[in-house]
Amino acid sequence: MKKIGIMTDSHSGILSEEAQRLGIKVLPMPFYIGEKVYREGVDLSRDEFYDMLRKGVDVSTSQPSPTEVMDMWKEMLKEYEEIVYIPLSSALSGSCMTAEAMANEDEFAGKVFVVDNGRVATPMHRSVLDAVEMVKEGYSVVEIKKILEETREKMTIYIEHQHTEISQKRRKSQLCDSFGSRCPEYQTCYAFQHRKA
């Protein structure tokens, strides 16, 4: 059995192909278009979603059901001893607080560690990549959770038009790790996570 598994939700912007490559699990988040509920990346592609937004369709988000979250935890615990779960920021959704409460239940206590580091989209994506890297480096789940939550204010994001060159030099050092991901529609976001003093 493997030691630590990483789980996040689709608000991180991580699609199934990247999730497979990273060896992590991504919970599809539900949202409503009109009266119909969809799950991100399952019932509707990202391109279809952005197309609907361009057309001015009303979209509202929703929390995943506790059953969906716990079922994914149960499946992961067949493969991993412990789980680091990085959901959408508690400032934006109640799903993080719900997950924290569920992680204290007997079945998951001491096995599932919920990280609330106040992030969504590119910064959340960066946090997941940091967690994956820390697992490889031998950090414990407690250390990973502590680092991610303590560094919630220590991130810099650069957004540039896709047709311009990056003007900010990205320096590899002990202070920051760099990451670039595509942002809709004509921009690239670069998140720099400062992990060490």
JSON list of C-alpha atoms in Angstrom, two decimals:
[
{"chain": "A", "resi": 1, "resn": "MET", "atom": "CA", "xyz": [0.00, 0.00, 0.00]},
{"chain": "A", "resi": 2, "resn": "LYS", "atom": "CA", "xyz": [1.25, 3.48, -0.87]},
{"chain": "A", "resi": 3, "resn": "LYS", "atom": "CA", "xyz": [1.77, 6.02, 1.91]},
{"chain": "A", "resi": 4, "resn": "ILE", "atom": "CA", "xyz": [0.09, 9.30, 0.81]},
{"chain": "A", "resi": 5, "resn": "GLY", "atom": "CA", "xyz": [-2.51, 10.05, -1.87]},
{"chain": "A", "resi": 6, "resn": "ILE", "atom": "CA", "xyz": [-3.44, 13.51, -3.13]},
{"chain": "A", "resi": 7, "resn": "MET", "atom": "CA", "xyz": [-7.01, 14.51, -3.92]},
{"chain": "A", "resi": 8, "resn": "THR", "atom": "CA", "xyz": [-8.46, 17.83, -5.09]},
{"chain": "A", "resi": 9, "resn": "ASP", "atom": "CA", "xyz": [-11.56, 19.06, -6.86]},
{"chain": "A", "resi": 10, "resn": "SER", "atom": "CA", "xyz": [-12.10, 20.35, -10.38]},
{"chain": "A", "resi": 11, "resn": "HIS", "atom": "CA", "xyz": [-11.90, 23.99, -9.23]},
{"chain": "A", "resi": 12, "resn": "SER", "atom": "CA", "xyz": [-8.15, 23.41, -9.40]},
{"chain": "A", "resi": 13, "resn": "GLY", "atom": "CA", "xyz": [-8.43, 23.33, -13.20]},
{"chain": "A", "resi": 14, "resn": "ILE", "atom": "CA", "xyz": [-6.79, 19.90, -13.32]},
{"chain": "A", "resi": 15, "resn": "LEU", "atom": "CA", "xyz": [-8.26, 17.77, -16.08]},
{"chain": "A", "resi": 16, "resn": "SER", "atom": "CA", "xyz": [-8.32, 13.95, -16.14]},
{"chain": "A", "resi": 17, "resn": "GLU", "atom": "CA", "xyz": [-5.20, 13.59, -18.31]},
{"chain": "A", "resi": 18, "resn": "GLU", "atom": "CA", "xyz": [-3.07, 15.68, -15.97]},
{"chain": "A", "resi": 19, "resn": "ALA", "atom": "CA", "xyz": [-4.56, 13.95, -12.92]},
{"chain": "A", "resi": 20, "resn": "GLN", "atom": "CA", "xyz": [-3.53, 10.57, -14.32]},
{"chain": "A", "resi": 21, "resn": "ARG", "atom": "CA", "xyz": [-0.04, 11.84, -15.08]},
{"chain": "A", "resi": 22, "resn": "LEU", "atom": "CA", "xyz": [0.33, 13.24, -11.55]},
{"chain": "A", "resi": 23, "resn": "GLY", "atom": "CA", "xyz": [-1.19, 10.15, -9.92]},
{"chain": "A", "resi": 24, "resn": "ILE", "atom": "CA", "xyz": [-3.89, 12.12, -8.10]},
{"chain": "A", "resi": 25, "resn": "LYS", "atom": "CA", "xyz": [-7.69, 12.05, -7.87]},
{"chain": "A", "resi": 26, "resn": "VAL", "atom": "CA", "xyz": [-9.94, 14.95, -8.90]},
{"chain": "A", "resi": 27, "resn": "LEU", "atom": "CA", "xyz": [-13.52, 15.27, -7.65]},
{"chain": "A", "resi": 28, "resn": "PRO", "atom": "CA", "xyz": [-15.79, 16.76, -10.36]},
{"chain": "A", "resi": 29, "resn": "MET", "atom": "CA", "xyz": [-17.63, 19.76, -8.91]},
{"chain": "A", "resi": 30, "resn": "PRO", "atom": "CA", "xyz": [-21.35, 20.17, -9.71]},
{"chain": "A", "resi": 31, "resn": "PHE", "atom": "CA", "xyz": [-22.81, 23.33, -11.20]},
{"chain": "A", "resi": 32, "resn": "TYR", "atom": "CA", "xyz": [-26.16, 24.40, -12.59]},
{"chain": "A", "resi": 33, "resn": "ILE", "atom": "CA", "xyz": [-26.92, 25.81, -16.01]},
{"chain": "A", "resi": 34, "resn": "GLY", "atom": "CA", "xyz": [-30.52, 26.84, -15.79]},
{"chain": "A", "resi": 35, "resn": "GLU", "atom": "CA", "xyz": [-32.25, 24.03, -13.92]},
{"chain": "A", "resi": 36, "resn": "LYS", "atom": "CA", "xyz": [-29.91, 21.27, -15.07]},
{"chain": "A", "resi": 37, "resn": "VAL", "atom": "CA", "xyz": [-26.98, 20.05, -12.99]},
{"chain": "A", "resi": 38, "resn": "TYR", "atom": "CA", "xyz": [-23.65, 19.16, -14.62]},
{"chain": "A", "resi": 39, "resn": "ARG", "atom": "CA", "xyz": [-20.36, 17.83, -13.27]},
{"chain": "A", "resi": 40, "resn": "GLU", "atom": "CA", "xyz": [-17.26, 19.60, -14.49]},
{"chain": "A", "resi": 41, "resn": "GLY", "atom": "CA", "xyz": [-15.29, 17.52, -16.97]},
{"chain": "A", "resi": 42, "resn": "VAL", "atom": "CA", "xyz": [-17.86, 14.70, -16.86]},
{"chain": "A", "resi": 43, "resn": "ASP", "atom": "CA", "xyz": [-21.13, 15.94, -18.33]},
{"chain": "A", "resi": 44, "resn": "LEU", "atom": "CA", "xyz": [-19.74, 19.03, -20.03]},
{"chain": "A", "resi": 45, "resn": "SER", "atom": "CA", "xyz": [-16.31, 19.79, -21.48]},
{"chain": "A", "resi": 46, "resn": "ARG", "atom": "CA", "xyz": [-14.43, 22.94, -20.54]},
{"chain": "A", "resi": 47, "resn": "ASP", "atom": "CA", "xyz": [-14.80, 24.30, -24.08]},
{"chain": "A", "resi": 48, "resn": "GLU", "atom": "CA", "xyz": [-18.57, 23.74, -23.97]},
{"chain": "A", "resi": 49, "resn": "PHE", "atom": "CA", "xyz": [-18.73, 25.44, -20.58]},
{"chain": "A", "resi": 50, "resn": "TYR", "atom": "CA", "xyz": [-16.84, 28.54, -21.81]},
{"chain": "A", "resi": 51, "resn": "ASP", "atom": "CA", "xyz": [-19.02, 28.63, -24.92]},
{"chain": "A", "resi": 52, "resn": "MET", "atom": "CA", "xyz": [-22.13, 28.79, -22.73]},
{"chain": "A", "resi": 53, "resn": "LEU", "atom": "CA", "xyz": [-20.60, 31.57, -20.65]},
{"chain": "A", "resi": 54, "resn": "ARG", "atom": "CA", "xyz": [-19.91, 33.58, -23.81]},
{"chain": "A", "resi": 55, "resn": "LYS", "atom": "CA", "xyz": [-23.58, 33.19, -24.72]},
{"chain": "A", "resi": 56, "resn": "GLY", "atom": "CA", "xyz": [-24.57, 34.70, -21.37]},
{"chain": "A", "resi": 57, "resn": "VAL", "atom": "CA", "xyz": [-26.11, 31.58, -19.84]},
{"chain": "A", "resi": 58, "resn": "ASP", "atom": "CA", "xyz": [-26.71, 31.78, -16.08]},
{"chain": "A", "resi": 59, "resn": "VAL", "atom": "CA", "xyz": [-24.36, 29.46, -14.21]},
{"chain": "A", "resi": 60, "resn": "SER", "atom": "CA", "xyz": [-24.38, 28.72, -10.49]},
{"chain": "A", "resi": 61, "resn": "THR", "atom": "CA", "xyz": [-22.15, 26.40, -8.49]},
{"chain": "A", "resi": 62, "resn": "SER", "atom": "CA", "xyz": [-23.07, 23.78, -5.93]},
{"chain": "A", "resi": 63, "resn": "GLN", "atom": "CA", "xyz": [-21.31, 21.61, -3.36]},
{"chain": "A", "resi": 64, "resn": "PRO", "atom": "CA", "xyz": [-20.56, 17.97, -4.10]},
{"chain": "A", "resi": 65, "resn": "SER", "atom": "CA", "xyz": [-22.67, 15.57, -2.08]},
{"chain": "A", "resi": 66, "resn": "PRO", "atom": "CA", "xyz": [-20.97, 14.22, 1.09]},
{"chain": "A", "resi": 67, "resn": "THR", "atom": "CA", "xyz": [-21.50, 10.73, -0.33]},
{"chain": "A", "resi": 68, "resn": "GLU", "atom": "CA", "xyz": [-19.46, 11.56, -3.45]},
{"chain": "A", "resi": 69, "resn": "VAL", "atom": "CA", "xyz": [-16.59, 12.91, -1.36]},
{"chain": "A", "resi": 70, "resn": "MET", "atom": "CA", "xyz": [-16.58, 10.01, 1.09]},
{"chain": "A", "resi": 71, "resn": "ASP", "atom": "CA", "xyz": [-16.87, 7.40, -1.67]},
{"chain": "A", "resi": 72, "resn": "MET", "atom": "CA", "xyz": [-13.73, 8.81, -3.29]},
{"chain": "A", "resi": 73, "resn": "TRP", "atom": "CA", "xyz": [-11.94, 8.77, 0.07]},
{"chain": "A", "resi": 74, "resn": "LYS", "atom": "CA", "xyz": [-12.95, 5.14, 0.63]},
{"chain": "A", "resi": 75, "resn": "GLU", "atom": "CA", "xyz": [-11.66, 4.14, -2.79]},
{"chain": "A", "resi": 76, "resn": "MET", "atom": "CA", "xyz": [-8.38, 5.97, -2.23]},
{"chain": "A", "resi": 77, "resn": "LEU", "atom": "CA", "xyz": [-7.89, 4.40, 1.22]},
{"chain": "A", "resi": 78, "resn": "LYS", "atom": "CA", "xyz": [-7.81, 1.00, -0.46]},
{"chain": "A", "resi": 79, "resn": "GLU", "atom": "CA", "xyz": [-4.63, 2.20, -2.16]},
{"chain": "A", "resi": 80, "resn": "TYR", "atom": "CA", "xyz": [-3.18, 4.77, 0.27]},
{"chain": "A", "resi": 81, "resn": "GLU", "atom": "CA", "xyz": [-2.64, 4.86, 4.03]},
{"chain": "A", "resi": 82, "resn": "GLU", "atom": "CA", "xyz": [-3.39, 8.60, 4.21]},
{"chain": "A", "resi": 83, "resn": "ILE", "atom": "CA", "xyz": [-4.97, 11.28, 2.00]},
{"chain": "A", "resi": 84, "resn": "VAL", "atom": "CA", "xyz": [-4.26, 14.99, 1.58]},
{"chain": "A", "resi": 85, "resn": "TYR", "atom": "CA", "xyz": [-7.47, 16.57, 0.26]},
{"chain": "A", "resi": 86, "resn": "ILE", "atom": "CA", "xyz": [-7.18, 20.10, -1.22]},
{"chain": "A", "resi": 87, "resn": "PRO", "atom": "CA", "xyz": [-10.71, 21.41, -1.91]},
{"chain": "A", "resi": 88, "resn": "LEU", "atom": "CA", "xyz": [-11.98, 24.83, -2.95]},
{"chain": "A", "resi": 89, "resn": "SER", "atom": "CA", "xyz": [-11.30, 27.57, -0.39]},
{"chain": "A", "resi": 90, "resn": "SER", "atom": "CA", "xyz": [-13.68, 27.74, 2.58]},
{"chain": "A", "resi": 91, "resn": "ALA", "atom": "CA", "xyz": [-14.05, 31.45, 1.79]},
{"chain": "A", "resi": 92, "resn": "LEU", "atom": "CA", "xyz": [-15.78, 30.52, -1.48]},
{"chain": "A", "resi": 93, "resn": "SER", "atom": "CA", "xyz": [-17.71, 27.38, -0.63]},
{"chain": "A", "resi": 94, "resn": "GLY", "atom": "CA", "xyz": [-19.01, 25.40, 2.32]},
{"chain": "A", "resi": 95, "resn": "SER", "atom": "CA", "xyz": [-17.63, 22.19, 0.79]},
{"chain": "A", "resi": 96, "resn": "CYS", "atom": "CA", "xyz": [-14.28, 22.62, 2.59]},
{"chain": "A", "resi": 97, "resn": "MET", "atom": "CA", "xyz": [-15.89, 22.91, 6.02]},
{"chain": "A", "resi": 98, "resn": "THR", "atom": "CA", "xyz": [-18.15, 19.96, 5.25]},
{"chain": "A", "resi": 99, "resn": "ALA", "atom": "CA", "xyz": [-15.09, 17.91, 4.27]},
{"chain": "A", "resi": 100, "resn": "GLU", "atom": "CA", "xyz": [-13.28, 18.91, 7.47]},
{"chain": "A", "resi": 101, "resn": "ALA", "atom": "CA", "xyz": [-16.24, 17.69, 9.53]},
{"chain": "A", "resi": 102, "resn": "MET", "atom": "CA", "xyz": [-16.41, 14.40, 7.62]},
{"chain": "A", "resi": 103, "resn": "ALA", "atom": "CA", "xyz": [-12.64, 13.87, 8.02]},
{"chain": "A", "resi": 104, "resn": "ASN", "atom": "CA", "xyz": [-13.16, 13.85, 11.80]},
{"chain": "A", "resi": 105, "resn": "GLU", "atom": "CA", "xyz": [-15.55, 10.89, 11.62]},
{"chain": "A", "resi": 106, "resn": "ASP", "atom": "CA", "xyz": [-14.16, 7.61, 12.99]},
{"chain": "A", "resi": 107, "resn": "GLU", "atom": "CA", "xyz": [-13.76, 6.04, 9.55]},
{"chain": "A", "resi": 108, "resn": "PHE", "atom": "CA", "xyz": [-11.50, 8.85, 8.30]},
{"chain": "A", "resi": 109, "resn": "ALA", "atom": "CA", "xyz": [-9.95, 10.40, 11.42]},
{"chain": "A", "resi": 110, "resn": "GLY", "atom": "CA", "xyz": [-6.16, 10.33, 11.21]},
{"chain": "A", "resi": 111, "resn": "LYS", "atom": "CA", "xyz": [-6.36, 9.18, 7.59]},
{"chain": "A", "resi": 112, "resn": "VAL", "atom": "CA", "xyz": [-7.85, 12.13, 5.67]},
{"chain": "A", "resi": 113, "resn": "PHE", "atom": "CA", "xyz": [-6.30, 15.59, 6.08]},
{"chain": "A", "resi": 114, "resn": "VAL", "atom": "CA", "xyz": [-8.25, 18.50, 4.58]},
{"chain": "A", "resi": 115, "resn": "VAL", "atom": "CA", "xyz": [-6.21, 21.53, 3.50]},
{"chain": "A", "resi": 116, "resn": "ASP", "atom": "CA", "xyz": [-7.89, 24.94, 3.59]},
{"chain": "A", "resi": 117, "resn": "ASN", "atom": "CA", "xyz": [-5.37, 27.34, 2.07]},
{"chain": "A", "resi": 118, "resn": "GLY", "atom": "CA", "xyz": [-7.80, 29.86, 0.60]},
{"chain": "A", "resi": 119, "resn": "ARG", "atom": "CA", "xyz": [-7.26, 29.11, -3.06]},
{"chain": "A", "resi": 120, "resn": "VAL", "atom": "CA", "xyz": [-9.03, 28.42, -6.34]},
{"chain": "A", "resi": 121, "resn": "ALA", "atom": "CA", "xyz": [-7.99, 27.98, -10.00]},
{"chain": "A", "resi": 122, "resn": "THR", "atom": "CA", "xyz": [-4.29, 28.55, -10.76]},
{"chain": "A", "resi": 123, "resn": "PRO", "atom": "CA", "xyz": [-3.17, 29.08, -7.13]},
{"chain": "A", "resi": 124, "resn": "MET", "atom": "CA", "xyz": [-5.09, 25.94, -6.10]},
{"chain": "A", "resi": 125, "resn": "HIS", "atom": "CA", "xyz": [-3.48, 24.07, -9.01]},
{"chain": "A", "resi": 126, "resn": "ARG", "atom": "CA", "xyz": [-0.09, 25.24, -7.74]},
{"chain": "A", "resi": 127, "resn": "SER", "atom": "CA", "xyz": [-0.90, 23.94, -4.26]},
{"chain": "A", "resi": 128, "resn": "VAL", "atom": "CA", "xyz": [-1.73, 20.51, -5.65]},
{"chain": "A", "resi": 129, "resn": "LEU", "atom": "CA", "xyz": [1.58, 20.41, -7.56]},
{"chain": "A", "resi": 130, "resn": "ASP", "atom": "CA", "xyz": [3.41, 21.43, -4.38]},
{"chain": "A", "resi": 131, "resn": "ALA", "atom": "CA", "xyz": [1.66, 18.65, -2.44]},
{"chain": "A", "resi": 132, "resn": "VAL", "atom": "CA", "xyz": [2.65, 16.08, -5.09]},
{"chain": "A", "resi": 133, "resn": "GLU", "atom": "CA", "xyz": [6.24, 17.31, -4.91]},
{"chain": "A", "resi": 134, "resn": "MET", "atom": "CA", "xyz": [6.30, 17.20, -1.11]},
{"chain": "A", "resi": 135, "resn": "VAL", "atom": "CA", "xyz": [5.04, 13.61, -1.12]},
{"chain": "A", "resi": 136, "resn": "LYS", "atom": "CA", "xyz": [7.96, 12.72, -3.39]},
{"chain": "A", "resi": 137, "resn": "GLU", "atom": "CA", "xyz": [10.33, 14.53, -1.04]},
{"chain": "A", "resi": 138, "resn": "GLY", "atom": "CA", "xyz": [9.12, 12.48, 1.93]},
{"chain": "A", "resi": 139, "resn": "TYR", "atom": "CA", "xyz": [7.04, 15.05, 3.82]},
{"chain": "A", "resi": 140, "resn": "SER", "atom": "CA", "xyz": [4.33, 13.69, 6.14]},
{"chain": "A", "resi": 141, "resn": "VAL", "atom": "CA", "xyz": [0.64, 14.55, 5.67]},
{"chain": "A", "resi": 142, "resn": "VAL", "atom": "CA", "xyz": [0.76, 16.78, 8.75]},
{"chain": "A", "resi": 143, "resn": "GLU", "atom": "CA", "xyz": [3.75, 18.69, 7.34]},
{"chain": "A", "resi": 144, "resn": "ILE", "atom": "CA", "xyz": [2.13, 19.06, 3.90]},
{"chain": "A", "resi": 145, "resn": "LYS", "atom": "CA", "xyz": [-1.10, 20.42, 5.41]},
{"chain": "A", "resi": 146, "resn": "LYS", "atom": "CA", "xyz": [0.83, 22.81, 7.68]},
{"chain": "A", "resi": 147, "resn": "ILE", "atom": "CA", "xyz": [3.03, 24.17, 4.86]},
{"chain": "A", "resi": 148, "resn": "LEU", "atom": "CA", "xyz": [0.13, 24.66, 2.43]},
{"chain": "A", "resi": 149, "resn": "GLU", "atom": "CA", "xyz": [-2.02, 26.44, 5.01]},
{"chain": "A", "resi": 150, "resn": "GLU", "atom": "CA", "xyz": [0.81, 28.61, 6.37]},
{"chain": "A", "resi": 151, "resn": "THR", "atom": "CA", "xyz": [1.79, 29.80, 2.88]},
{"chain": "A", "resi": 152, "resn": "ARG", "atom": "CA", "xyz": [-1.74, 30.81, 1.85]},
{"chain": "A", "resi": 153, "resn": "GLU", "atom": "CA", "xyz": [-0.72, 34.48, 1.61]},
{"chain": "A", "resi": 154, "resn": "LYS", "atom": "CA", "xyz": [2.65, 33.80, 0.01]},
{"chain": "A", "resi": 155, "resn": "MET", "atom": "CA", "xyz": [1.90, 33.48, -3.68]},
{"chain": "A", "resi": 156, "resn": "THR", "atom": "CA", "xyz": [2.51, 35.77, -6.63]},
{"chain": "A", "resi": 157, "resn": "ILE", "atom": "CA", "xyz": [0.49, 35.48, -9.84]},
{"chain": "A", "resi": 158, "resn": "TYR", "atom": "CA", "xyz": [1.47, 36.98, -13.18]},
{"chain": "A", "resi": 159, "resn": "ILE", "atom": "CA", "xyz": [-1.15, 37.18, -15.95]},
{"chain": "A", "resi": 160, "resn": "GLU", "atom": "CA", "xyz": [-0.03, 37.96, -19.49]},
{"chain": "A", "resi": 161, "resn": "HIS", "atom": "CA", "xyz": [-1.61, 38.10, -22.91]},
{"chain": "A", "resi": 162, "resn": "GLN", "atom": "CA", "xyz": [-0.89, 34.86, -24.75]},
{"chain": "A", "resi": 163, "resn": "HIS", "atom": "CA", "xyz": [0.87, 36.63, -27.63]},
{"chain": "A", "resi": 164, "resn": "THR", "atom": "CA", "xyz": [3.44, 38.38, -25.46]},
{"chain": "A", "resi": 165, "resn": "GLU", "atom": "CA", "xyz": [6.65, 37.06, -24.04]},
{"chain": "A", "resi": 166, "resn": "ILE", "atom": "CA", "xyz": [7.08, 36.70, -20.35]},
{"chain": "A", "resi": 167, "resn": "SER", "atom": "CA", "xyz": [8.75, 39.85, -19.11]},
{"chain": "A", "resi": 168, "resn": "GLN", "atom": "CA", "xyz": [9.19, 38.63, -15.58]},
{"chain": "A", "resi": 169, "resn": "LYS", "atom": "CA", "xyz": [12.24, 36.40, -15.26]},
{"chain": "A", "resi": 170, "resn": "ARG", "atom": "CA", "xyz": [11.41, 33.20, -13.49]},
{"chain": "A", "resi": 171, "resn": "ARG", "atom": "CA", "xyz": [14.28, 32.45, -11.15]},
{"chain": "A", "resi": 172, "resn": "LYS", "atom": "CA", "xyz": [14.59, 28.92, -9.84]},
{"chain": "A", "resi": 173, "resn": "SER", "atom": "CA", "xyz": [15.61, 29.12, -6.22]},
{"chain": "A", "resi": 174, "resn": "GLN", "atom": "CA", "xyz": [14.78, 27.80, -2.78]},
{"chain": "A", "resi": 175, "resn": "LEU", "atom": "CA", "xyz": [12.17, 30.52, -2.52]},
{"chain": "A", "resi": 176, "resn": "CYS", "atom": "CA", "xyz": [9.81, 29.69, -5.34]},
{"chain": "A", "resi": 177, "resn": "ASP", "atom": "CA", "xyz": [8.65, 27.01, -7.72]},
{"chain": "A", "resi": 178, "resn": "SER", "atom": "CA", "xyz": [7.15, 28.13, -11.01]},
{"chain": "A", "resi": 179, "resn": "PHE", "atom": "CA", "xyz": [4.13, 26.83, -12.84]},
{"chain": "A", "resi": 180, "resn": "GLY", "atom": "CA", "xyz": [2.30, 27.96, -15.96]},
{"chain": "A", "resi": 181, "resn": "SER", "atom": "CA", "xyz": [-1.24, 26.99, -16.87]},
{"chain": "A", "resi": 182, "resn": "ARG", "atom": "CA", "xyz": [-3.67, 28.15, -19.53]},
{"chain": "A", "resi": 183, "resn": "CYS", "atom": "CA", "xyz": [-6.34, 30.60, -18.41]},
{"chain": "A", "resi": 184, "resn": "PRO", "atom": "CA", "xyz": [-9.40, 31.39, -20.51]},
{"chain": "A", "resi": 185, "resn": "GLU", "atom": "CA", "xyz": [-9.27, 32.75, -23.03]},
{"chain": "A", "resi": 186, "resn": "TYR", "atom": "CA", "xyz": [-6.21, 34.66, -24.17]},
{"chain": "A", "resi": 187, "resn": "GLN", "atom": "CA", "xyz": [-4.04, 34.73, -21.11]},
{"chain": "A", "resi": 188, "resn": "THR", "atom": "CA", "xyz": [-1.44, 32.64, -19.40]},
{"chain": "A", "resi": 189, "resn": "CYS", "atom": "CA", "xyz": [-1.22, 32.55, -15.61]},
{"chain": "A", "resi": 190, "resn": "TYR", "atom": "CA", "xyz": [1.99, 31.89, -13.76]},
{"chain": "A", "resi": 191, "resn": "ALA", "atom": "CA", "xyz": [1.75, 31.09, -10.07]},
{"chain": "A", "resi": 192, "resn": "PHE", "atom": "CA", "xyz": [4.82, 31.29, -7.88]},
{"chain": "A", "resi": 193, "resn": "GLN", "atom": "CA", "xyz": [4.49, 29.49, -4.55]},
{"chain": "A", "resi": 194, "resn": "HIS", "atom": "CA", "xyz": [6.92, 30.66, -1.89]},
{"chain": "A", "resi": 195, "resn": "ARG", "atom": "CA", "xyz": [7.58, 27.67, 0.35]},
{"chain": "A", "resi": 196, "resn": "LYS", "atom": "CA", "xyz": [10.79, 28.46, 2.17]},
{"chain": "A", "resi": 197, "resn": "ALA", "atom": "CA", "xyz": [12.22, 31.49, 3.88]}
]
